[in-house]
Amino acid sequence: MFNLDSITNKFRLSYLVFTVFLCATFISIFLYAETRMEQELVKARLLQQLQLSQEQHGEQSIYKADPGITIYQYLAAPESLRNLATDTVQEIKVTVDNQGRASETNLHFFTYRQNQHAYILTYLEDKEMVMENYPVLAIFEHLEDIFADALRVAVILSLLIAAIFSHLSAKQITKPLLDLKRAVETEHQNLTELTHLPSEVGVLARAIDEQNNKLAEYLKREQLFTGDVSHELRTPLTIILGASEVLASQLAEDSYLSEFTNRISNTAKETSEIISALLLLSRNPEQLDAPPTSINSIANSEVTRLQYLLKYKPVTCTVVADQDYIAEVRPELLKMALGNLIKNAFQYTDEGEVIVTIDNKKITVTDTGLGIPESMMPLLYKRFKRLDHNSKQPAEGSLVEEHTSSNVEGTGLGLSIVQRIMTHMGWQLSHQDHKTGGSTFIIYYK
């Protein structure tokens, strides 16, 4: 299929269009020259016959000259000719009776004024009569046929040559672009060779190479930052975790402070897991191993971990699965993605239930909250986008989900992180609203 988006095909088409235009120009010039020459020859012949007829027969209303030539005084000419005739030789198709057979031929005619008289001179074209009575016109018509045949051959050859030349030249013109494409596809191994070219391709190669260097430096800085932050945070987290355990061991079993030491310990562990997951997100997906991971175990673990969010709410949570489903994925990433969705459902559901459903294709988290306004849907996965509870309008720093509970804290990063994890793993995340209230987030996993 001919694809006009291809630069090569655009070059080929431009050559062919140019050739067609050039051929059409030459054909138009040829037809115009041929018509003018024929008109002048016919006019000269008829004026010569008018002069000879006047010398031989004097003034008459109609002259019959050589075969096919008839000269009328203007008023004696047929009305159809008087309506059409001008001082320029014209040509029309007429039907004549040739020995009992009707045939079409060309009738040439024009008006001519001489002194006080006006004439209409006509010439009925007939090749046999022309050859016998007007050899100059006969030679012209013979040459006309030769030139017409030559013109047809020239047009065909021009189109053929244009097709071959456009095919070869388009390859040569687009070769540097294809080299640039291959250099970019092969991780820029040959891009340096193209940057020295003086052509536009060299300019483009230098721009791509410069941009690649900037991106490489930016990625390196981001990886170093992520690694440095994770390294520096692990030490204080370990200290916090150890201190909470020491503090817990010194409290009485029924002490009300045990709840706070558990919160400190659990938060430190969660933060450590988050750091591990963020480190995995900073790596290429191809470099990550994907061990078989139980989705059911992750879901139940997250529901249990986040159960404290439902402590003072009339909300129940159920994990529905008819068997243990396995996915090849890093457990840290699945835990972070699923944990964010369950946490959002717990935080923004004031009453009712939250259901986590697992099957062989998808993981569904459904809640009975107020849902997400239609105006917020374009910003659903944007970073740092939250909804101001009072105005119901998007604002910087207002969380997408914060239209159900005005006292919910957040940074507006949860759904953005989930979407990033889905992209990283090659999975898909979708959202559905319910008319009766609430939202459903669906993870389609592999």
Short mmCIF file of N, CA, C and O in Angstrom, two decimals, residues 225-343:
data_model
loop_
_atom_site.label_atom_id
_atom_site.label_comp_id
_atom_site.label_asym_id
_atom_site.label_seq_id
_atom_site.Cartn_x
_atom_site.Cartn_y
_atom_site.Cartn_z
N PHE A 225 20.69 10.10 43.08
CA PHE A 225 19.87 10.69 44.14
C PHE A 225 19.05 9.61 44.84
O PHE A 225 18.99 9.55 46.08
N THR A 226 18.40 8.75 44.05
CA THR A 226 17.58 7.68 44.63
C THR A 226 18.42 6.75 45.48
O THR A 226 18.05 6.37 46.60
N GLY A 227 19.60 6.37 44.95
CA GLY A 227 20.48 5.48 45.71
C GLY A 227 21.00 6.14 46.99
O GLY A 227 21.02 5.51 48.06
N ASP A 228 21.39 7.42 46.88
CA ASP A 228 21.91 8.13 48.05
C ASP A 228 20.83 8.30 49.12
O ASP A 228 21.09 8.11 50.32
N VAL A 229 19.63 8.67 48.68
CA VAL A 229 18.55 8.87 49.64
C VAL A 229 18.21 7.57 50.35
O VAL A 229 18.04 7.53 51.57
N SER A 230 18.11 6.48 49.55
CA SER A 230 17.78 5.20 50.17
C SER A 230 18.87 4.77 51.16
O SER A 230 18.58 4.24 52.24
N HIS A 231 20.13 5.03 50.79
CA HIS A 231 21.23 4.66 51.69
C HIS A 231 21.20 5.47 52.97
O HIS A 231 21.38 4.95 54.09
N GLU A 232 20.98 6.77 52.82
CA GLU A 232 21.00 7.64 53.99
C GLU A 232 19.78 7.42 54.89
O GLU A 232 19.85 7.63 56.10
N LEU A 233 18.66 7.01 54.31
CA LEU A 233 17.45 6.82 55.11
C LEU A 233 17.43 5.49 55.86
O LEU A 233 16.75 5.36 56.87
N ARG A 234 18.12 4.51 55.33
CA ARG A 234 18.07 3.19 55.96
C ARG A 234 18.65 3.22 57.38
O ARG A 234 18.15 2.54 58.29
N THR A 235 19.69 4.00 57.58
CA THR A 235 20.31 4.06 58.92
C THR A 235 19.35 4.63 59.96
O THR A 235 19.10 4.00 61.00
N PRO A 236 18.76 5.84 59.73
CA PRO A 236 17.80 6.34 60.74
C PRO A 236 16.58 5.44 60.88
O PRO A 236 16.04 5.32 61.99
N LEU A 237 16.15 4.80 59.79
CA LEU A 237 15.00 3.90 59.91
C LEU A 237 15.34 2.69 60.78
O LEU A 237 14.51 2.23 61.58
N THR A 238 16.55 2.19 60.61
CA THR A 238 16.97 1.06 61.45
C THR A 238 17.04 1.47 62.92
O THR A 238 16.63 0.72 63.82
N ILE A 239 17.52 2.70 63.15
CA ILE A 239 17.58 3.20 64.54
C ILE A 239 16.17 3.35 65.11
O ILE A 239 15.91 2.96 66.26
N ILE A 240 15.27 3.92 64.30
CA ILE A 240 13.88 4.09 64.76
C ILE A 240 13.25 2.73 65.07
O ILE A 240 12.58 2.56 66.10
N LEU A 241 13.48 1.76 64.15
CA LEU A 241 12.90 0.43 64.35
C LEU A 241 13.45 -0.22 65.62
O LEU A 241 12.71 -0.80 66.42
N GLY A 242 14.78 -0.12 65.83
CA GLY A 242 15.38 -0.70 67.02
C GLY A 242 14.91 -0.01 68.29
O GLY A 242 14.62 -0.67 69.31
N ALA A 243 14.79 1.33 68.22
CA ALA A 243 14.34 2.07 69.41
C ALA A 243 12.91 1.72 69.76
O ALA A 243 12.57 1.60 70.96
N SER A 244 12.07 1.54 68.74
CA SER A 244 10.67 1.18 69.03
C SER A 244 10.57 -0.19 69.65
O SER A 244 9.74 -0.44 70.54
N GLU A 245 11.44 -1.11 69.20
CA GLU A 245 11.42 -2.46 69.79
C GLU A 245 11.90 -2.43 71.24
O GLU A 245 11.35 -3.13 72.12
N VAL A 246 12.96 -1.64 71.52
CA VAL A 246 13.45 -1.52 72.91
C VAL A 246 12.37 -0.91 73.79
O VAL A 246 12.11 -1.35 74.92
N LEU A 247 11.70 0.15 73.25
CA LEU A 247 10.66 0.81 74.01
C LEU A 247 9.49 -0.13 74.29
O LEU A 247 8.95 -0.16 75.40
N ALA A 248 9.14 -0.92 73.30
CA ALA A 248 8.03 -1.87 73.47
C ALA A 248 8.36 -2.91 74.52
O ALA A 248 7.48 -3.35 75.29
N SER A 249 9.62 -3.34 74.55
CA SER A 249 10.01 -4.38 75.51
C SER A 249 9.98 -3.87 76.94
O SER A 249 9.91 -4.66 77.89
N GLN A 250 10.07 -2.58 77.13
CA GLN A 250 10.10 -2.01 78.47
C GLN A 250 8.72 -1.62 78.99
O GLN A 250 8.58 -1.19 80.12
N LEU A 251 7.73 -1.71 78.11
CA LEU A 251 6.38 -1.36 78.53
C LEU A 251 5.66 -2.57 79.08
O LEU A 251 5.94 -3.72 78.69
N ALA A 252 4.71 -2.31 79.92
CA ALA A 252 3.86 -3.40 80.41
C ALA A 252 2.99 -3.91 79.27
O ALA A 252 2.70 -3.20 78.31
N GLU A 253 2.58 -5.17 79.40
CA GLU A 253 1.81 -5.78 78.32
C GLU A 253 0.50 -5.06 78.06
O GLU A 253 0.03 -5.00 76.91
N ASP A 254 -0.10 -4.54 79.07
CA ASP A 254 -1.40 -3.87 78.90
C ASP A 254 -1.26 -2.35 78.80
O ASP A 254 -2.23 -1.62 78.95
N SER A 255 -0.06 -1.88 78.55
CA SER A 255 0.15 -0.43 78.48
C SER A 255 -0.52 0.13 77.23
O SER A 255 -0.44 -0.44 76.13
N TYR A 256 -1.18 1.29 77.40
CA TYR A 256 -1.83 1.95 76.25
C TYR A 256 -0.80 2.50 75.26
O TYR A 256 -1.10 2.80 74.12
N LEU A 257 0.47 2.61 75.71
CA LEU A 257 1.52 3.12 74.83
C LEU A 257 1.99 2.07 73.82
O LEU A 257 2.69 2.39 72.86
N SER A 258 1.59 0.81 74.01
CA SER A 258 2.00 -0.25 73.07
C SER A 258 1.48 0.02 71.67
O SER A 258 2.13 -0.30 70.66
N GLU A 259 0.29 0.62 71.61
CA GLU A 259 -0.27 0.94 70.29
C GLU A 259 0.63 1.90 69.54
O GLU A 259 0.86 1.77 68.33
N PHE A 260 1.20 2.87 70.20
CA PHE A 260 2.05 3.87 69.54
C PHE A 260 3.39 3.27 69.14
O PHE A 260 3.93 3.60 68.08
N THR A 261 3.95 2.38 70.00
CA THR A 261 5.21 1.74 69.61
C THR A 261 5.01 0.83 68.40
O THR A 261 5.90 0.75 67.54
N ASN A 262 3.85 0.19 68.34
CA ASN A 262 3.56 -0.65 67.16
C ASN A 262 3.44 0.21 65.91
O ASN A 262 3.91 -0.17 64.83
N ARG A 263 2.79 1.37 66.07
CA ARG A 263 2.66 2.27 64.91
C ARG A 263 4.02 2.74 64.44
O ARG A 263 4.30 2.80 63.23
N ILE A 264 4.89 3.07 65.37
CA ILE A 264 6.25 3.52 65.00
C ILE A 264 6.98 2.39 64.27
O ILE A 264 7.62 2.61 63.22
N SER A 265 6.90 1.20 64.81
CA SER A 265 7.60 0.05 64.21
C SER A 265 7.05 -0.26 62.83
O SER A 265 7.82 -0.46 61.87
N ASN A 266 5.73 -0.29 62.70
CA ASN A 266 5.11 -0.61 61.41
C ASN A 266 5.43 0.47 60.36
O ASN A 266 5.70 0.17 59.20
N THR A 267 5.41 1.73 60.78
CA THR A 267 5.69 2.82 59.84
C THR A 267 7.13 2.75 59.35
O THR A 267 7.42 2.99 58.17
N ALA A 268 8.05 2.41 60.24
CA ALA A 268 9.46 2.29 59.84
C ALA A 268 9.63 1.15 58.84
O ALA A 268 10.37 1.29 57.85
N LYS A 269 8.95 0.04 59.09
CA LYS A 269 9.03 -1.08 58.14
C LYS A 269 8.43 -0.71 56.79
O LYS A 269 8.98 -1.02 55.74
N GLU A 270 7.27 -0.04 56.83
CA GLU A 270 6.62 0.39 55.58
C GLU A 270 7.52 1.35 54.81
O GLU A 270 7.65 1.25 53.57
N THR A 271 8.13 2.28 55.50
CA THR A 271 9.01 3.24 54.82
C THR A 271 10.19 2.53 54.17
O THR A 271 10.60 2.86 53.05
N SER A 272 10.74 1.53 54.85
CA SER A 272 11.84 0.76 54.28
C SER A 272 11.40 0.02 53.02
O SER A 272 12.12 -0.03 52.02
N GLU A 273 10.18 -0.54 53.07
CA GLU A 273 9.65 -1.23 51.88
C GLU A 273 9.39 -0.26 50.74
O GLU A 273 9.62 -0.57 49.56
N ILE A 274 8.91 0.93 51.06
CA ILE A 274 8.68 1.95 50.03
C ILE A 274 9.98 2.34 49.35
O ILE A 274 10.05 2.50 48.12
N ILE A 275 11.04 2.49 50.15
CA ILE A 275 12.35 2.84 49.58
C ILE A 275 12.80 1.75 48.62
O ILE A 275 13.31 2.02 47.53
N SER A 276 12.62 0.50 49.01
CA SER A 276 13.01 -0.62 48.13
C SER A 276 12.22 -0.58 46.83
O SER A 276 12.77 -0.79 45.74
N ALA A 277 10.92 -0.30 46.94
CA ALA A 277 10.09 -0.25 45.73
C ALA A 277 10.50 0.91 44.83
O ALA A 277 10.55 0.76 43.60
N LEU A 278 10.80 2.06 45.40
CA LEU A 278 11.22 3.21 44.59
C LEU A 278 12.55 2.94 43.91
O LEU A 278 12.79 3.39 42.77
N LEU A 279 13.44 2.22 44.58
CA LEU A 279 14.70 1.84 43.94
C LEU A 279 14.45 0.94 42.74
O LEU A 279 15.11 1.04 41.70
N LEU A 280 13.48 0.03 42.86
CA LEU A 280 13.14 -0.85 41.73
C LEU A 280 12.55 -0.05 40.57
O LEU A 280 12.82 -0.35 39.41
N LEU A 281 11.76 0.97 40.90
CA LEU A 281 11.18 1.80 39.84
C LEU A 281 12.23 2.60 39.08
O LEU A 281 12.02 3.00 37.94
N SER A 282 13.37 2.86 39.70
CA SER A 282 14.42 3.64 39.05
C SER A 282 15.25 2.81 38.09
O SER A 282 16.08 3.34 37.36
N ARG A 283 15.03 1.49 38.09
CA ARG A 283 15.78 0.62 37.18
C ARG A 283 14.97 0.32 35.93
O ARG A 283 13.75 0.48 35.91
N ASN A 284 15.65 -0.14 34.88
CA ASN A 284 14.96 -0.56 33.67
C ASN A 284 14.14 -1.81 33.94
O ASN A 284 14.60 -2.72 34.64
N PRO A 285 12.91 -1.88 33.41
CA PRO A 285 12.09 -3.07 33.64
C PRO A 285 12.78 -4.36 33.20
O PRO A 285 12.58 -5.42 33.80
N GLU A 286 13.60 -4.28 32.12
CA GLU A 286 14.27 -5.47 31.61
C GLU A 286 15.32 -6.01 32.59
O GLU A 286 15.68 -7.19 32.53
N GLN A 287 15.79 -5.14 33.48
CA GLN A 287 16.84 -5.55 34.42
C GLN A 287 16.27 -6.16 35.70
O GLN A 287 17.03 -6.62 36.55
N LEU A 288 14.95 -6.13 35.85
CA LEU A 288 14.34 -6.65 37.07
C LEU A 288 13.94 -8.11 36.90
O LEU A 288 13.41 -8.49 35.85
N ASP A 289 14.20 -8.90 37.92
CA ASP A 289 13.67 -10.26 37.90
C ASP A 289 12.22 -10.21 38.37
O ASP A 289 11.80 -9.29 39.07
N ALA A 290 11.43 -11.17 37.94
CA ALA A 290 10.01 -11.20 38.26
C ALA A 290 9.65 -12.56 38.83
O ALA A 290 9.20 -13.46 38.10
N PRO A 291 9.87 -12.76 40.11
CA PRO A 291 9.57 -14.06 40.71
C PRO A 291 8.06 -14.28 40.82
O PRO A 291 7.29 -13.31 40.90
N PRO A 292 7.62 -15.53 40.84
CA PRO A 292 6.19 -15.80 41.05
C PRO A 292 5.76 -15.27 42.42
O PRO A 292 6.36 -15.59 43.45
N THR A 293 4.72 -14.44 42.43
CA THR A 293 4.28 -13.78 43.65
C THR A 293 2.79 -14.03 43.85
O THR A 293 1.99 -13.90 42.91
N SER A 294 2.41 -14.36 45.05
CA SER A 294 1.00 -14.62 45.37
C SER A 294 0.26 -13.29 45.51
O SER A 294 0.56 -12.49 46.40
N ILE A 295 -0.71 -13.06 44.63
CA ILE A 295 -1.50 -11.83 44.71
C ILE A 295 -2.37 -11.86 45.96
O ILE A 295 -2.54 -10.84 46.65
N ASN A 296 -2.92 -13.03 46.27
CA ASN A 296 -3.79 -13.15 47.45
C ASN A 296 -3.06 -12.76 48.73
O ASN A 296 -3.59 -12.04 49.57
N SER A 297 -1.81 -13.24 48.86
CA SER A 297 -1.04 -12.94 50.07
C SER A 297 -0.78 -11.45 50.20
O SER A 297 -0.91 -10.87 51.29
N ILE A 298 -0.42 -10.80 49.09
CA ILE A 298 -0.17 -9.36 49.11
C ILE A 298 -1.44 -8.61 49.49
O ILE A 298 -1.43 -7.69 50.32
N ALA A 299 -2.57 -9.00 48.88
CA ALA A 299 -3.84 -8.31 49.14
C ALA A 299 -4.24 -8.46 50.61
O ALA A 299 -4.61 -7.47 51.28
N ASN A 300 -4.18 -9.68 51.14
CA ASN A 300 -4.56 -9.89 52.54
C ASN A 300 -3.62 -9.15 53.49
O ASN A 300 -4.05 -8.58 54.50
N SER A 301 -2.33 -9.14 53.15
CA SER A 301 -1.36 -8.45 53.99
C SER A 301 -1.64 -6.95 54.03
O SER A 301 -1.58 -6.32 55.11
N GLU A 302 -1.95 -6.36 52.88
CA GLU A 302 -2.22 -4.92 52.83
C GLU A 302 -3.52 -4.58 53.54
O GLU A 302 -3.63 -3.52 54.18
N VAL A 303 -4.54 -5.42 53.40
CA VAL A 303 -5.81 -5.16 54.10
C VAL A 303 -5.58 -5.18 55.61
O VAL A 303 -6.08 -4.32 56.35
N THR A 304 -4.80 -6.15 56.07
CA THR A 304 -4.51 -6.23 57.51
C THR A 304 -3.68 -5.04 57.97
O THR A 304 -3.93 -4.45 59.03
N ARG A 305 -2.68 -4.66 57.17
CA ARG A 305 -1.79 -3.56 57.55
C ARG A 305 -2.55 -2.24 57.65
O ARG A 305 -2.26 -1.40 58.51
N LEU A 306 -3.53 -2.04 56.77
CA LEU A 306 -4.24 -0.76 56.71
C LEU A 306 -5.56 -0.78 57.47
O LEU A 306 -6.34 0.17 57.37
N GLN A 307 -5.80 -1.83 58.20
CA GLN A 307 -7.07 -1.98 58.90
C GLN A 307 -7.30 -0.86 59.91
O GLN A 307 -8.44 -0.50 60.23
N TYR A 308 -6.22 -0.25 60.42
CA TYR A 308 -6.37 0.82 61.41
C TYR A 308 -7.14 2.01 60.86
O TYR A 308 -7.73 2.80 61.61
N LEU A 309 -7.16 2.16 59.49
CA LEU A 309 -7.90 3.28 58.89
C LEU A 309 -9.40 3.11 59.02
O LEU A 309 -10.16 4.08 58.84
N LEU A 310 -9.87 1.89 59.29
CA LEU A 310 -11.31 1.62 59.42
C LEU A 310 -11.74 1.48 60.87
O LEU A 310 -12.87 1.07 61.15
N LYS A 311 -10.83 1.82 61.78
CA LYS A 311 -11.08 1.54 63.20
C LYS A 311 -12.34 2.24 63.71
O LYS A 311 -13.09 1.68 64.51
N TYR A 312 -12.58 3.44 63.29
CA TYR A 312 -13.72 4.21 63.79
C TYR A 312 -14.77 4.44 62.70
O TYR A 312 -15.55 5.39 62.79
N LYS A 313 -14.81 3.58 61.71
CA LYS A 313 -15.77 3.71 60.61
C LYS A 313 -16.63 2.46 60.50
O LYS A 313 -16.12 1.35 60.67
N PRO A 314 -17.90 2.63 60.13
CA PRO A 314 -18.75 1.46 59.87
C PRO A 314 -18.50 0.91 58.46
O PRO A 314 -19.38 0.90 57.60
N VAL A 315 -17.27 0.48 58.23
CA VAL A 315 -16.87 -0.01 56.91
C VAL A 315 -16.25 -1.40 57.07
O VAL A 315 -15.42 -1.62 57.97
N THR A 316 -16.65 -2.32 56.21
CA THR A 316 -16.07 -3.66 56.21
C THR A 316 -15.24 -3.86 54.95
O THR A 316 -15.48 -3.21 53.92
N CYS A 317 -14.27 -4.76 55.01
CA CYS A 317 -13.41 -5.06 53.85
C CYS A 317 -13.35 -6.56 53.64
O CYS A 317 -13.18 -7.33 54.60
N THR A 318 -13.51 -6.97 52.39
CA THR A 318 -13.50 -8.39 52.05
C THR A 318 -12.58 -8.63 50.86
O THR A 318 -12.61 -7.86 49.90
N VAL A 319 -11.77 -9.69 50.95
CA VAL A 319 -10.95 -10.13 49.82
C VAL A 319 -11.61 -11.35 49.20
O VAL A 319 -11.80 -12.37 49.88
N VAL A 320 -12.00 -11.25 47.95
CA VAL A 320 -12.74 -12.32 47.26
C VAL A 320 -11.83 -12.95 46.22
O VAL A 320 -11.35 -12.27 45.29
N ALA A 321 -11.57 -14.26 46.33
CA ALA A 321 -10.77 -15.00 45.35
C ALA A 321 -11.10 -16.48 45.49
O ALA A 321 -11.15 -17.00 46.61
N ASP A 322 -11.35 -17.14 44.37
CA ASP A 322 -11.73 -18.56 44.42
C ASP A 322 -10.52 -19.48 44.47
O ASP A 322 -10.65 -20.69 44.63
N GLN A 323 -9.32 -18.92 44.33
CA GLN A 323 -8.09 -19.71 44.45
C GLN A 323 -6.92 -18.76 44.65
O GLN A 323 -7.09 -17.53 44.64
N ASP A 324 -5.74 -19.32 44.84
CA ASP A 324 -4.54 -18.49 45.01
C ASP A 324 -3.98 -18.14 43.63
O ASP A 324 -3.56 -19.02 42.88
N TYR A 325 -3.99 -16.84 43.29
CA TYR A 325 -3.54 -16.39 41.97
C TYR A 325 -2.09 -15.90 42.06
O TYR A 325 -1.72 -15.20 43.01
N ILE A 326 -1.31 -16.29 41.05
CA ILE A 326 0.12 -15.99 41.02
C ILE A 326 0.42 -15.07 39.83
O ILE A 326 -0.10 -15.26 38.73
N ALA A 327 1.28 -14.08 40.05
CA ALA A 327 1.77 -13.21 38.97
C ALA A 327 3.28 -13.11 39.08
O ALA A 327 3.84 -13.14 40.18
N GLU A 328 3.92 -13.02 37.93
CA GLU A 328 5.38 -12.87 37.91
C GLU A 328 5.71 -11.38 38.00
O GLU A 328 5.68 -10.66 37.01
N VAL A 329 6.01 -10.94 39.21
CA VAL A 329 6.20 -9.52 39.47
C VAL A 329 7.00 -9.37 40.76
O VAL A 329 6.97 -10.25 41.63
N ARG A 330 7.72 -8.27 40.86
CA ARG A 330 8.41 -7.97 42.11
C ARG A 330 7.37 -7.70 43.19
O ARG A 330 6.49 -6.84 43.04
N PRO A 331 7.42 -8.41 44.33
CA PRO A 331 6.40 -8.23 45.37
C PRO A 331 6.38 -6.82 45.94
O PRO A 331 5.32 -6.31 46.33
N GLU A 332 7.55 -6.13 45.96
CA GLU A 332 7.58 -4.77 46.49
C GLU A 332 6.72 -3.83 45.65
O GLU A 332 6.02 -2.96 46.19
N LEU A 333 6.78 -4.00 44.32
CA LEU A 333 6.01 -3.12 43.43
C LEU A 333 4.51 -3.41 43.53
O LEU A 333 3.69 -2.49 43.57
N LEU A 334 4.16 -4.70 43.54
CA LEU A 334 2.75 -5.05 43.67
C LEU A 334 2.19 -4.58 45.01
O LEU A 334 1.06 -4.08 45.09
N LYS A 335 2.98 -4.72 46.06
CA LYS A 335 2.55 -4.29 47.40
C LYS A 335 2.29 -2.78 47.42
O LYS A 335 1.29 -2.32 47.97
N MET A 336 3.18 -2.00 46.79
CA MET A 336 3.01 -0.55 46.79
C MET A 336 1.78 -0.16 45.98
O MET A 336 0.98 0.69 46.41
N ALA A 337 1.60 -0.76 44.80
CA ALA A 337 0.46 -0.41 43.94
C ALA A 337 -0.86 -0.78 44.60
O ALA A 337 -1.78 0.05 44.72
N LEU A 338 -0.97 -2.03 45.03
CA LEU A 338 -2.22 -2.49 45.63
C LEU A 338 -2.48 -1.79 46.96
O LEU A 338 -3.63 -1.45 47.29
N GLY A 339 -1.40 -1.55 47.73
CA GLY A 339 -1.55 -0.87 49.01
C GLY A 339 -2.09 0.54 48.85
O GLY A 339 -2.93 0.99 49.64
N ASN A 340 -1.64 1.26 47.81
CA ASN A 340 -2.14 2.62 47.58
C ASN A 340 -3.63 2.62 47.24
O ASN A 340 -4.39 3.48 47.70
N LEU A 341 -4.06 1.67 46.41
CA LEU A 341 -5.48 1.60 46.04
C LEU A 341 -6.35 1.25 47.24
O LEU A 341 -7.42 1.84 47.45
N ILE A 342 -5.90 0.28 48.05
CA ILE A 342 -6.68 -0.11 49.23
C ILE A 342 -6.69 1.02 50.25
O ILE A 342 -7.73 1.32 50.87
N LYS A 343 -5.56 1.69 50.42
CA LYS A 343 -5.48 2.81 51.36
C LYS A 343 -6.44 3.92 50.95
O LYS A 343 -7.16 4.48 51.79
#
